[in-house]
Coordinates of C-alpha atoms in Angstrom, one line a residue:
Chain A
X1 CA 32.8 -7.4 2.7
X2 CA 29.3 -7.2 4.2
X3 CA 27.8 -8.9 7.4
X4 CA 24.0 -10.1 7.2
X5 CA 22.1 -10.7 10.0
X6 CA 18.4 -12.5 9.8
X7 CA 17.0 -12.0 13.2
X8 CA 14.0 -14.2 12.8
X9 CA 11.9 -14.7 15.7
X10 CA 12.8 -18.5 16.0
X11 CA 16.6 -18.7 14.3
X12 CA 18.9 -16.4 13.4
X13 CA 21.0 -16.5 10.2
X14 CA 24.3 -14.9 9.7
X15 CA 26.4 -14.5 6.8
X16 CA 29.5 -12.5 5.8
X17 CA 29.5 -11.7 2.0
X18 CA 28.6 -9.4 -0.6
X19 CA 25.6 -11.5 -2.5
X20 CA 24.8 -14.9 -3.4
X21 CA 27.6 -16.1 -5.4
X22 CA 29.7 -14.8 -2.7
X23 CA 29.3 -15.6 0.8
X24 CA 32.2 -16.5 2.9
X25 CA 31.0 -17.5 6.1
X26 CA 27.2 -18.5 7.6
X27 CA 25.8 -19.6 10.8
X28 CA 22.5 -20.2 11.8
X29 CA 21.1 -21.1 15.3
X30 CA 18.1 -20.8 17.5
X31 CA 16.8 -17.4 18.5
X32 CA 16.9 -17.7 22.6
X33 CA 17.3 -15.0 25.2
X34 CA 18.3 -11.7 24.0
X35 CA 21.4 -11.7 26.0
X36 CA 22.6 -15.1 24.5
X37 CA 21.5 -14.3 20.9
X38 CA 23.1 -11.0 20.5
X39 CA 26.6 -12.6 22.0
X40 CA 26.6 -15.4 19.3
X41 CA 26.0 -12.9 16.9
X42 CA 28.5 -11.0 17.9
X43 CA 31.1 -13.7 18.6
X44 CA 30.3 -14.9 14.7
X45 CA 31.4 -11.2 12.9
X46 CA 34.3 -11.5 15.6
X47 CA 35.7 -14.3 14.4
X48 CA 35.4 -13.0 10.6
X49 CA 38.2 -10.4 11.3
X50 CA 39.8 -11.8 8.8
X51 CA 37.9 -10.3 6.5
X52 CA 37.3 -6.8 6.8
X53 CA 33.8 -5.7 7.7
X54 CA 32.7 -2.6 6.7
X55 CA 29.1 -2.5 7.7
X56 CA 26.7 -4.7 9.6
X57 CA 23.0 -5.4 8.3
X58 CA 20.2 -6.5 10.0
X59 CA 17.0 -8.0 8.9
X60 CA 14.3 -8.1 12.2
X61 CA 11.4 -9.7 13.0
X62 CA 9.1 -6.3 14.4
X63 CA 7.8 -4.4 15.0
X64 CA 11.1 -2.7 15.3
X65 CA 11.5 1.0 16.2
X66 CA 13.1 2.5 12.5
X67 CA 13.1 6.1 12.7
X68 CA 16.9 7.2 13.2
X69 CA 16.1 10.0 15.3
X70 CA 13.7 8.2 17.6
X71 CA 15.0 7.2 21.0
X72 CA 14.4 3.5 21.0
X73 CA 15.8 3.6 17.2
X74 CA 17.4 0.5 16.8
X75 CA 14.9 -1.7 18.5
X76 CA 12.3 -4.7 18.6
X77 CA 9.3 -3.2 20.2
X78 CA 6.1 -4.4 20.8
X79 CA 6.6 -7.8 20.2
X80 CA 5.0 -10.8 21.8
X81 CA 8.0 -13.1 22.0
X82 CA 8.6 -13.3 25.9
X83 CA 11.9 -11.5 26.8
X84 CA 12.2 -9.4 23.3
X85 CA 9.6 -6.3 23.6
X86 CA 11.8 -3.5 23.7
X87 CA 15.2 -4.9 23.2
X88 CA 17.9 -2.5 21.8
X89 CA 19.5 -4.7 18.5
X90 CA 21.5 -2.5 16.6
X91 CA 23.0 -0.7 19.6
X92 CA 24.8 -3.6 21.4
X93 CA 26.5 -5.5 17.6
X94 CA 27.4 -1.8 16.4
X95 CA 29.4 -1.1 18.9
X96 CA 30.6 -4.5 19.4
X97 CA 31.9 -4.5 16.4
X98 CA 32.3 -1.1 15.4
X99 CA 31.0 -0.7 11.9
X100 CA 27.9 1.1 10.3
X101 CA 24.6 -0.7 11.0
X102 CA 21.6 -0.9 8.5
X103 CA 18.8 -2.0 9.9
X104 CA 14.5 -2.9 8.5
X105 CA 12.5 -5.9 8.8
X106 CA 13.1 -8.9 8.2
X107 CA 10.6 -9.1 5.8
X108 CA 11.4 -5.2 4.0
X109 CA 15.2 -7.3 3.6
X110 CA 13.5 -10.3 2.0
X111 CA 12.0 -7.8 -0.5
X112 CA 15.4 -6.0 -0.9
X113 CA 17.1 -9.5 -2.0
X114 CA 14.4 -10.5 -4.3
X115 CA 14.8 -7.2 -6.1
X116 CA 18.3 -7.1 -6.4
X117 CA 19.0 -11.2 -7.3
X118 CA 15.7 -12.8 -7.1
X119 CA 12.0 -12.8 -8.5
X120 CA 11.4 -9.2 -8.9
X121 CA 14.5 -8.4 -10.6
X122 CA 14.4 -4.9 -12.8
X123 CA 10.9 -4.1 -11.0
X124 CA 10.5 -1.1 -9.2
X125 CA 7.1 -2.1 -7.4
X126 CA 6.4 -5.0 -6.2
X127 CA 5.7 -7.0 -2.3
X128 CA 7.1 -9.4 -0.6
X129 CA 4.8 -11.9 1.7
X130 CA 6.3 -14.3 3.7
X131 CA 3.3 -16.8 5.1
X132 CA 4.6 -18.9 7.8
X133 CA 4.6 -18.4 12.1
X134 CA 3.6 -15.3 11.7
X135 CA 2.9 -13.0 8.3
X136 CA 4.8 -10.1 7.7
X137 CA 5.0 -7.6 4.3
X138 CA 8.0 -5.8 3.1
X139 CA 7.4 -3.8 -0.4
X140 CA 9.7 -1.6 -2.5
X141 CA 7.9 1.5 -4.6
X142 CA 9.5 3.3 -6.9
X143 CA 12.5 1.5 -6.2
X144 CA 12.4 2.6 -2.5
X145 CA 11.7 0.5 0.5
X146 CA 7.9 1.6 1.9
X147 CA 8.3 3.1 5.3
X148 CA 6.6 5.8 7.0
X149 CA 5.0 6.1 10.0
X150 CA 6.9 3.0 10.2
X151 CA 7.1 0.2 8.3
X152 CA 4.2 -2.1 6.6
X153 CA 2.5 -4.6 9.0
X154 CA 0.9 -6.4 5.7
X155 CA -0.2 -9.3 8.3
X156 CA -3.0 -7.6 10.3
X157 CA -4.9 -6.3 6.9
X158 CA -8.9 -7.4 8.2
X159 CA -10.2 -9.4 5.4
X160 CA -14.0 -10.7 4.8
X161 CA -14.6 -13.5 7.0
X162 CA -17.7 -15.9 6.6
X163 CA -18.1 -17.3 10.0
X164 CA -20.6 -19.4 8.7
X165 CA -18.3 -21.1 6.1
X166 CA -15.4 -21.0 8.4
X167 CA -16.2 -20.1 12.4
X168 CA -12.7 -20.2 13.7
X169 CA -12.0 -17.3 15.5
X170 CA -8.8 -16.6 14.1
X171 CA -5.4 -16.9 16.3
X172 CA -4.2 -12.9 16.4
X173 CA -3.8 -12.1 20.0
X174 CA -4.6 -8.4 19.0
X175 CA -6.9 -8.2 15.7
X176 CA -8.2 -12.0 16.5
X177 CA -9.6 -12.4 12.7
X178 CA -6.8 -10.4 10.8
X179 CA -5.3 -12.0 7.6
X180 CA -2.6 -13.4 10.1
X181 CA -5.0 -14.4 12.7
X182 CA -6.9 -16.6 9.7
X183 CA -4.0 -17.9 7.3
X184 CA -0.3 -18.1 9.2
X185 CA 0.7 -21.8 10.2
X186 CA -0.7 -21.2 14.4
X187 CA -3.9 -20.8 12.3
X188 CA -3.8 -23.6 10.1
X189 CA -2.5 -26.1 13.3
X190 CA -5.8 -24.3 15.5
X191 CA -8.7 -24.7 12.9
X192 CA -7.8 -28.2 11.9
X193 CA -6.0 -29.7 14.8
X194 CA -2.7 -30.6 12.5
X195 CA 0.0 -28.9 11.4
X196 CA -0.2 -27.8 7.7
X197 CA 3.0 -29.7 6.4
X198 CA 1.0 -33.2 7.1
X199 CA -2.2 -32.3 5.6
X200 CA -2.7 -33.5 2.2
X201 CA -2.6 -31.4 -0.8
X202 CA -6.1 -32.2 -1.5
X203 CA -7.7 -31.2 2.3
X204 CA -10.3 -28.9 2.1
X205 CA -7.8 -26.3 4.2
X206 CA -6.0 -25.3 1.4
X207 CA -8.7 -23.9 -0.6
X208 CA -9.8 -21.9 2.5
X209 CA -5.8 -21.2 2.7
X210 CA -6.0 -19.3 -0.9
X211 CA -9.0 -18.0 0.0
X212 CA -7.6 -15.6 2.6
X213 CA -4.2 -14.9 0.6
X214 CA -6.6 -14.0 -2.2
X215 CA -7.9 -11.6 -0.8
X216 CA -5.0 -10.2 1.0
X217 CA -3.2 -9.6 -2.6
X218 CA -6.4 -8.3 -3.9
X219 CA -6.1 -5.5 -1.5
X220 CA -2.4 -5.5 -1.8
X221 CA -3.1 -4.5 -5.4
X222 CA -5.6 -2.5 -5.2
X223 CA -3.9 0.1 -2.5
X224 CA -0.1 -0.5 -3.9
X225 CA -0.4 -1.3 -7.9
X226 CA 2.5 -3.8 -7.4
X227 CA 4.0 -5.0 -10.2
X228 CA 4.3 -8.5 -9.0
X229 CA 3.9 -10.4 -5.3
X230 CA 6.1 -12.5 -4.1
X231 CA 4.6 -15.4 -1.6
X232 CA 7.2 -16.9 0.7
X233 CA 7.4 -18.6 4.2
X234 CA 6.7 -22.2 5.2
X235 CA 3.2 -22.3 4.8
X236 CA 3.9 -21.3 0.7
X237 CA 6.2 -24.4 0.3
X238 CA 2.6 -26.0 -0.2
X239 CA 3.2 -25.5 -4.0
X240 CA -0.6 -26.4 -4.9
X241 CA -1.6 -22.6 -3.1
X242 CA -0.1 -20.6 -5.7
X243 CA -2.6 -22.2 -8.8
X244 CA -5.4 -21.6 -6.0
X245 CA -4.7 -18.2 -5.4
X246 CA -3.7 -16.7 -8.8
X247 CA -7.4 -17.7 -9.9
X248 CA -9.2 -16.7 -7.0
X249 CA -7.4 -13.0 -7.7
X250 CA -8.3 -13.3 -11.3
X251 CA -12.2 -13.8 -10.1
X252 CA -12.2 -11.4 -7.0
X253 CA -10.7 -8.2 -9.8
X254 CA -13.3 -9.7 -11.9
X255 CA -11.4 -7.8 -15.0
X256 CA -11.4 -3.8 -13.3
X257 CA -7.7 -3.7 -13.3
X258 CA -6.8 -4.3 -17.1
X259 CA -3.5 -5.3 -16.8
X260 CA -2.5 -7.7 -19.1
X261 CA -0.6 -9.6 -16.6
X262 CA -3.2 -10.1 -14.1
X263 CA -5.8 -11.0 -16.9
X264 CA -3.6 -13.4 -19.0
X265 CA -0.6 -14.1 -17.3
X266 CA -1.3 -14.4 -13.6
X267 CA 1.2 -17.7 -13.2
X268 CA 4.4 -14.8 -13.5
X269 CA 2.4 -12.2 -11.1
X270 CA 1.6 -14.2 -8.2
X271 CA 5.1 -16.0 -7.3
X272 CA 7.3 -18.1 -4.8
X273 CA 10.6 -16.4 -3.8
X274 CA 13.5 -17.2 -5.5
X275 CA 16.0 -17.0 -3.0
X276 CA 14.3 -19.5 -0.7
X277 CA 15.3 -19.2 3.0
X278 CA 18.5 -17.1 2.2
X279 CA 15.9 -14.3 1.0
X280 CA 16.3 -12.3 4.5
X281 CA 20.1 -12.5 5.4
X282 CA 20.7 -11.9 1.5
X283 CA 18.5 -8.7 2.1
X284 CA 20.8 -7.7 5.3
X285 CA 23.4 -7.5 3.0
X286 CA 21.6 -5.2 1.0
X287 CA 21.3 -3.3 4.2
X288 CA 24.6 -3.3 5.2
X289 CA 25.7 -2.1 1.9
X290 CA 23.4 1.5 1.7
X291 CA 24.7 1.4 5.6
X292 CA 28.3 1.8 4.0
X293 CA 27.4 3.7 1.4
X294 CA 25.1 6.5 3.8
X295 CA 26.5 6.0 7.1
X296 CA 24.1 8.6 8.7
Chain B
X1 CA 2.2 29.4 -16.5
X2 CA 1.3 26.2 -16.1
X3 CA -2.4 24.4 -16.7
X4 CA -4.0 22.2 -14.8
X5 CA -7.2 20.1 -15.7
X6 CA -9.1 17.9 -13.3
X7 CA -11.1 15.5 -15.2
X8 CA -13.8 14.6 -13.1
X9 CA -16.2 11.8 -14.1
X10 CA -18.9 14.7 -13.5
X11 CA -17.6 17.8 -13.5
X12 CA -14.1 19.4 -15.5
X13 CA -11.8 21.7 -13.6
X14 CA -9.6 24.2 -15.5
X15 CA -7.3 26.6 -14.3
X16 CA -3.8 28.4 -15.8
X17 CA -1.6 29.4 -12.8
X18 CA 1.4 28.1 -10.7
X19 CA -0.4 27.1 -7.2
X20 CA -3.1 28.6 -4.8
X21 CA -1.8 32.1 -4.5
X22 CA -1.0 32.4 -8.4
X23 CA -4.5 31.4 -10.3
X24 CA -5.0 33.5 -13.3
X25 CA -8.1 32.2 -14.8
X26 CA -10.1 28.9 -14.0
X27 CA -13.4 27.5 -15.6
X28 CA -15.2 24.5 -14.8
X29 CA -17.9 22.8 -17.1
X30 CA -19.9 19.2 -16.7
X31 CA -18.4 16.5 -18.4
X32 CA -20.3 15.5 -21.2
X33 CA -19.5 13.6 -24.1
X34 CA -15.6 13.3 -24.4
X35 CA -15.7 15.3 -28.0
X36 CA -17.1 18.3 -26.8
X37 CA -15.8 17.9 -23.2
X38 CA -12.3 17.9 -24.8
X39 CA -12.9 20.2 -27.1
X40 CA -14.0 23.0 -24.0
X41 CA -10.7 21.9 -22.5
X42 CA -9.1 23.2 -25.4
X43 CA -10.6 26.1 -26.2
X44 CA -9.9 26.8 -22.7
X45 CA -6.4 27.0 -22.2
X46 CA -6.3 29.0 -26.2
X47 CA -8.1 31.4 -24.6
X48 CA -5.4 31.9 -22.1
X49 CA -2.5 32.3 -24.7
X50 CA -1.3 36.1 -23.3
X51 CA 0.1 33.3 -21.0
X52 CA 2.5 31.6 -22.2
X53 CA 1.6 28.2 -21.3
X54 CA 4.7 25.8 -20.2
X55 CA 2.8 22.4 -19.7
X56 CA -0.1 21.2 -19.1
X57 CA -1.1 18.5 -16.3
X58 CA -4.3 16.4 -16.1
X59 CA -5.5 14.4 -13.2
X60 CA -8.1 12.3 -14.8
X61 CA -10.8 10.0 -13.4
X62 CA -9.8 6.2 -13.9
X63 CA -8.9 3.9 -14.3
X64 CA -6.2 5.6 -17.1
X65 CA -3.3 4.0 -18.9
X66 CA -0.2 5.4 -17.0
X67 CA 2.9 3.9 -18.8
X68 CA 4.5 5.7 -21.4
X69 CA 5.5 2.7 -23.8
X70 CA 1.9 1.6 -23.3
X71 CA -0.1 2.1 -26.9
X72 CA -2.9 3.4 -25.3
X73 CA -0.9 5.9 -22.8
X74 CA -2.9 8.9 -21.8
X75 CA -6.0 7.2 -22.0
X76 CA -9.2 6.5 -19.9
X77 CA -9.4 2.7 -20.2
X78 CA -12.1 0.6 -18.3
X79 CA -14.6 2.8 -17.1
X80 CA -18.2 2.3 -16.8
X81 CA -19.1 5.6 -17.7
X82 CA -21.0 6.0 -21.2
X83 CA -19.0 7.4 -23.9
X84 CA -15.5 7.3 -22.1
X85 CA -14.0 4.4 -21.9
X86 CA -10.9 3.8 -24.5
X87 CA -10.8 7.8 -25.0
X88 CA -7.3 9.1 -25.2
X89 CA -7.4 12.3 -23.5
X90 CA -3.7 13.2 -23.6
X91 CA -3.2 13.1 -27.4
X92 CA -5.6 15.4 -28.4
X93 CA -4.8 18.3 -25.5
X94 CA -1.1 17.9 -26.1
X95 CA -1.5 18.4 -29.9
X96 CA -3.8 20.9 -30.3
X97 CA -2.2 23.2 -27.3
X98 CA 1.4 21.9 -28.4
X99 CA 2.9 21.7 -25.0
X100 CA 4.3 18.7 -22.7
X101 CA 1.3 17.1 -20.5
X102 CA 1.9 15.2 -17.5
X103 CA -0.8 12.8 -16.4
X104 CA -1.8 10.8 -13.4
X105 CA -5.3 9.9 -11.8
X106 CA -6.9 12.7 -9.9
X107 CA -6.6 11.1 -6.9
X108 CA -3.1 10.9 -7.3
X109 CA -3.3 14.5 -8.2
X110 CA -5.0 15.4 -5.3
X111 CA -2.6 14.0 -3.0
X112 CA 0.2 15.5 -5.0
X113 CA -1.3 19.0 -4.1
X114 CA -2.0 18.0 -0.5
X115 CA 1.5 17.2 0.4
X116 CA 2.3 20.6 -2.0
X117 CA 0.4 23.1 -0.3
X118 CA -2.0 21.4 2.1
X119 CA -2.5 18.9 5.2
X120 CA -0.1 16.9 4.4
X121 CA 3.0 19.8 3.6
X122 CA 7.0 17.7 4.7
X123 CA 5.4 14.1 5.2
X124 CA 7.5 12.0 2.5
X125 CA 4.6 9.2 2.9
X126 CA 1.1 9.9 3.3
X127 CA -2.5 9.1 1.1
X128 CA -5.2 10.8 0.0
X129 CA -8.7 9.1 -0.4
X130 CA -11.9 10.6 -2.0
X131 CA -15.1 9.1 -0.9
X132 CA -17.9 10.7 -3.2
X133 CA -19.3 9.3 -6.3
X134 CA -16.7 6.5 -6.2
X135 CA -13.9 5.8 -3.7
X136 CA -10.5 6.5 -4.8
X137 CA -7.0 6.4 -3.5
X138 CA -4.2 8.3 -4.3
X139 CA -0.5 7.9 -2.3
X140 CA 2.8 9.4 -1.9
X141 CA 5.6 7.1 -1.2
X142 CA 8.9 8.1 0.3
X143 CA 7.8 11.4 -2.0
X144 CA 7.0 10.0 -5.0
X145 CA 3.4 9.1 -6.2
X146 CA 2.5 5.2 -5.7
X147 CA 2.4 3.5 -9.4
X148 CA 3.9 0.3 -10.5
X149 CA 1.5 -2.4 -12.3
X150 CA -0.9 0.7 -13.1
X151 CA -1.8 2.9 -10.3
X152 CA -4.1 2.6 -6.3
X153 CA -7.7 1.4 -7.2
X154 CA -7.7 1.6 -3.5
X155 CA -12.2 1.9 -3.2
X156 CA -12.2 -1.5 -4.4
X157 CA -10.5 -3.5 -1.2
X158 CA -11.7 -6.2 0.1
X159 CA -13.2 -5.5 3.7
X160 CA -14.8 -7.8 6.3
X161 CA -19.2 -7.4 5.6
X162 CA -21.4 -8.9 8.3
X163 CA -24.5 -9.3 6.2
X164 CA -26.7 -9.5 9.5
X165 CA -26.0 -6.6 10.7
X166 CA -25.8 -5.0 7.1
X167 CA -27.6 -7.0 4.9
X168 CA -26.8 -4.5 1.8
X169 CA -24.8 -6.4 -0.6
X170 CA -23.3 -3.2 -2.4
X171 CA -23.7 -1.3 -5.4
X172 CA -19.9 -1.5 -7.4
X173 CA -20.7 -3.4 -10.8
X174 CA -17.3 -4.9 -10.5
X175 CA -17.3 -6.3 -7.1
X176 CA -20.8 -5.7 -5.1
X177 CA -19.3 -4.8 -1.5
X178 CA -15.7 -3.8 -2.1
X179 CA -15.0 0.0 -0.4
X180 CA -16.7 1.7 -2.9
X181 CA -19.6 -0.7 -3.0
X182 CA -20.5 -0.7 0.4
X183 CA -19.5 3.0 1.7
X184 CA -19.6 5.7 -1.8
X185 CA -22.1 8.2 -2.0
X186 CA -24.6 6.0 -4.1
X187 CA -24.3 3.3 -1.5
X188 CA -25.6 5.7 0.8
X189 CA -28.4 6.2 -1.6
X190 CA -29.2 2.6 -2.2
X191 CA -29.0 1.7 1.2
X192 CA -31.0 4.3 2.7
X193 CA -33.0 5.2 0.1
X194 CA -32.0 9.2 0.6
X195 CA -28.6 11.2 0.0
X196 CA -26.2 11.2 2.7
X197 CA -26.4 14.9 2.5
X198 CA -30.0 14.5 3.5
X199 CA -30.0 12.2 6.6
X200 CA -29.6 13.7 10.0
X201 CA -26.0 13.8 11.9
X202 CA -27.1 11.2 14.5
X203 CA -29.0 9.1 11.6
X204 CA -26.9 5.1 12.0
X205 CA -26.4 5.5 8.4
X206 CA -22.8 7.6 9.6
X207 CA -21.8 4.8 12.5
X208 CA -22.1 2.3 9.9
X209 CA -20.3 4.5 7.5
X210 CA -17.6 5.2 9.6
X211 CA -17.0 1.8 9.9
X212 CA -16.5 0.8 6.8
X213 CA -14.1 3.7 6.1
X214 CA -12.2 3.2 9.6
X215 CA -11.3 -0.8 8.8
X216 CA -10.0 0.8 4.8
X217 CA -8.0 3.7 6.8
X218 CA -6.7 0.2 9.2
X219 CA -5.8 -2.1 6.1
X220 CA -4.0 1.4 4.3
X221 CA -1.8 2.2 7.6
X222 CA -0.7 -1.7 7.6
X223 CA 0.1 -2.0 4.2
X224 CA 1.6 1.4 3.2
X225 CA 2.8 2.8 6.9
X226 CA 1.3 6.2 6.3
X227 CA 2.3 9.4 8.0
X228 CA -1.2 10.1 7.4
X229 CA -4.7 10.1 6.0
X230 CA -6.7 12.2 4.2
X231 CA -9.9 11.8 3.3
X232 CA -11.7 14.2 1.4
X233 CA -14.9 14.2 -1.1
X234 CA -18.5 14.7 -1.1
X235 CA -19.7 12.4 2.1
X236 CA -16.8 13.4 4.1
X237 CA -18.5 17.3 4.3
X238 CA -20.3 15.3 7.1
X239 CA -17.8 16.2 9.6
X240 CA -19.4 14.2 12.3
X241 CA -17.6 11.0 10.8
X242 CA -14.5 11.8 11.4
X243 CA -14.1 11.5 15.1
X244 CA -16.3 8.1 14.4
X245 CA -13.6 7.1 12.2
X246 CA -10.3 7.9 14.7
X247 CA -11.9 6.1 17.3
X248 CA -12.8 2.9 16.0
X249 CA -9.4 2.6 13.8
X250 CA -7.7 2.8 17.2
X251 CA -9.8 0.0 18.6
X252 CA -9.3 -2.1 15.5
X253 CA -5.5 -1.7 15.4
X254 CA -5.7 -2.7 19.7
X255 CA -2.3 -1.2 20.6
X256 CA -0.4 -3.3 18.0
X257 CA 1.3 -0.4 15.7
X258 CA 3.3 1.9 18.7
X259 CA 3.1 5.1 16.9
X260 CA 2.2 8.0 19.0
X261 CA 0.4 9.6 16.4
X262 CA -2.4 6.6 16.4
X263 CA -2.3 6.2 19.7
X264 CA -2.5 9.5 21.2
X265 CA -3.2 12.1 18.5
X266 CA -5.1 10.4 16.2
X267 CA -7.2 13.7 15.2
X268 CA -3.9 14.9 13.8
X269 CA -4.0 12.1 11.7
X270 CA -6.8 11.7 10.0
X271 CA -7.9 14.5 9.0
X272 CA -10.0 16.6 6.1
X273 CA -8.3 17.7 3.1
X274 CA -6.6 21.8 3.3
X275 CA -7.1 22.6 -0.2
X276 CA -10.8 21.2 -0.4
X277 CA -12.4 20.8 -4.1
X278 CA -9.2 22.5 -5.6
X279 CA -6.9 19.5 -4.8
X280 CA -6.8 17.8 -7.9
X281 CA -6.9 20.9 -10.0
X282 CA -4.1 21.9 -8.1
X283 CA -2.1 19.1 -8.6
X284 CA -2.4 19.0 -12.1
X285 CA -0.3 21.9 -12.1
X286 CA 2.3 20.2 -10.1
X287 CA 2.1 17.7 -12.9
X288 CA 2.5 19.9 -15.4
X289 CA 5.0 21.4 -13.3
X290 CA 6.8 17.7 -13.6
X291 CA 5.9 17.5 -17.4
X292 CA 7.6 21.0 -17.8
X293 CA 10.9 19.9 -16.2
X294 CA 11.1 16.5 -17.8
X295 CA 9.4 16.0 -21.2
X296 CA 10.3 12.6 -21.5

């Protein structure tokens, strides 16, 4: 038994299990001080004793410090959200609880889940993009997670902007005009004074919307060669983006990559998630499980 | 003994040998028509048969057909180069010399050799760009070579253009001012109507180069999380770009990505290539290294 943690920068979700078909407890509930948050989440594994845990995932929203022999390993680092920057995760629920912790991004976990039970099953290359209060890339090469340096911040790519077509500054507060500055949901609500969820399908906004994602796969594939992208996160529940985008890709490549999939098929390359919301926590458990299997 | 052939869209590298310190015999010829370029090739390595050749790797100019169940594998598919596009390059060199041949793009080739025996020896996750005739990409991942859908075509991202202060609307065929459009050698020519190689170090032609070459290096590290860059090729003998280049990627990233490396050892970074011209030669020996030891 596996516990899953999506530590999400507004809710967390928390799940003991071993996969989809087999998940034994949840919780979810607002992400508020670190303090608080990190008790619940402990108090939640706690009261699953009945069940023995043998390792701990976790899923964060970053940037989060990865490398296991760096001092702040473990932890949310420069983030914006008041009270996290710097915040020690892992430490404080491993011991709690006293069990192996795995730990990436929320977004790398996402990626993870789809792999294993979702829309890139039996792929060894492909990204996951979730498009919503912020956006954040996870991606899987060769079968392998990307890290690094660290791990991919596939949100603050710097895309063509036409400030005569579209002025709006962009909403990032450190790259101003990156692809999250000019297409997450703080964007949308900014450039056209409403929230994207109550603009009609029809409003000029989305075809600027797929615009920008456009252009942010057509780098992705250009510099990763995945073999599919996966587009999740609130903003992507507008379903009438995906058409939109998977032409605009076709036209931006203008044929160079002769792929059959891009050139005829583009409607399977270019795809929601399958796992919906679940896609992160599902992903911890992924995390949790190479934790168990390679506790170093 | 292995062989290793760079296949250059202008020039052809040969060599029979293991690595840098172990070169037995190396030739290099322009690439003209594929016949008779492949036919040199060949006559080549039967020169060199007192060696007992193992394998044989090629690191090709692109874009190539990578997958081995493809019908075209070992190919040279969509080029715009007269004469070589559709031209199967594997078939004929693996028959006629009778040994396994491992192929990749020389890019990827190039990086191979880099992380081998150059600037970027132990890093698991690093890239290697070329900025000459064309701009390519080539990419280690957790240590293995980036593939998937087909492999980088990372000179053809998307990057922002202000057209006032750069009215040039760039010279690739496929998408005007992608990379390689806007910052390749013959960009340099079309913009300034002189080689790079001719225009003085403190000409604006490099500010504006580095530019365009320090927002690619910014949209690489956020989507693959590098250890670090490379960036070799023809225009990057103009040394003076790359200080240009680590100081305005640190002022496009602003802080956001708390790596000490970026922060406060950029030069370490990114830097020139170790092995210079011989890269992708070189690393078609550690693909034919890789062919030798799986044949499959």
């Amino acid at each position: 038994m596996y516990g899953g943690i999506e530590a999400g920068g507004t809710k967390i979700m928390c799940a003991a299990g071993t996969g989809p078909s087999d998940l034994h407890a949840q919780i979810s509930f607002p992400t508020t001080t670190p303090t608080e948050t990190i008790e619940r989440i402990i108090a939640f594994f706690q009261q699953q004793r009945a069940l023995p845990l043998v390792a701990i995932g976790i899923g964060s929203f970053g940037p989060i410090a990865l490398h296991p022999h760096a001092s702040n390993y473990g932890s949310i680092t420069s983030t914006p959200k008041p009270g996290w920057a710097n915040v020690d995760i892992v430490g404080p629920i491993g011991r709690a609880l006293g069990v192996p912790v795995g730990f990436d991004t929320d977004t790398n976990a996402a990626a993870l889940a789809e792999g294993r039970w979702g829309a890139a099953q039996d792929l060894t290359t492909f990204l996951y993009l979730t498009v919503g209060t912020g956006i954040g890339g996870g991606g899987v090469s060769n079968n392998q997670l990307i890290h690094g340096l660290l791990h991919p911040e596939m949100g603050h790519i710097r895309l063509p902007h036409d400030l005569q077509a579209d002025p709006f500054p962009g909403v990032c507060p450190y790259h101003g005009d990156c692809l999250e500055g000019l297409a997450s949901g703080p964007a949308l609500l900014a450039r056209w004074g409403a929230p994207g969820e109550t603009l009609p399908s029809d409003h000029p906004a989305w075809a600027l919307q797929a615009h920008y994602l456009a252009l942010a796969c057509v780098n992705f594939i250009c510099t990763l060669s995945p073999e599919r992208i996966i587009l999740g996160g609130g903003v992507m529940n507008q379903s009438q983006l995906f058409p939109l985008i998977q032409r605009e890709v076709q036209v931006l490549l203008g044929g160079y990559i002769q792929a059959s999939v891009l050139l005829q098929q583009i409607d399977t390359y270019i795809v929601p998630p399958r796992l919906g919301k679940q896609a992160g926590m599902l992903g911890a458990l992924v995390l949790a499980e190479q934790a168990a299997s390679d506790p170093a």
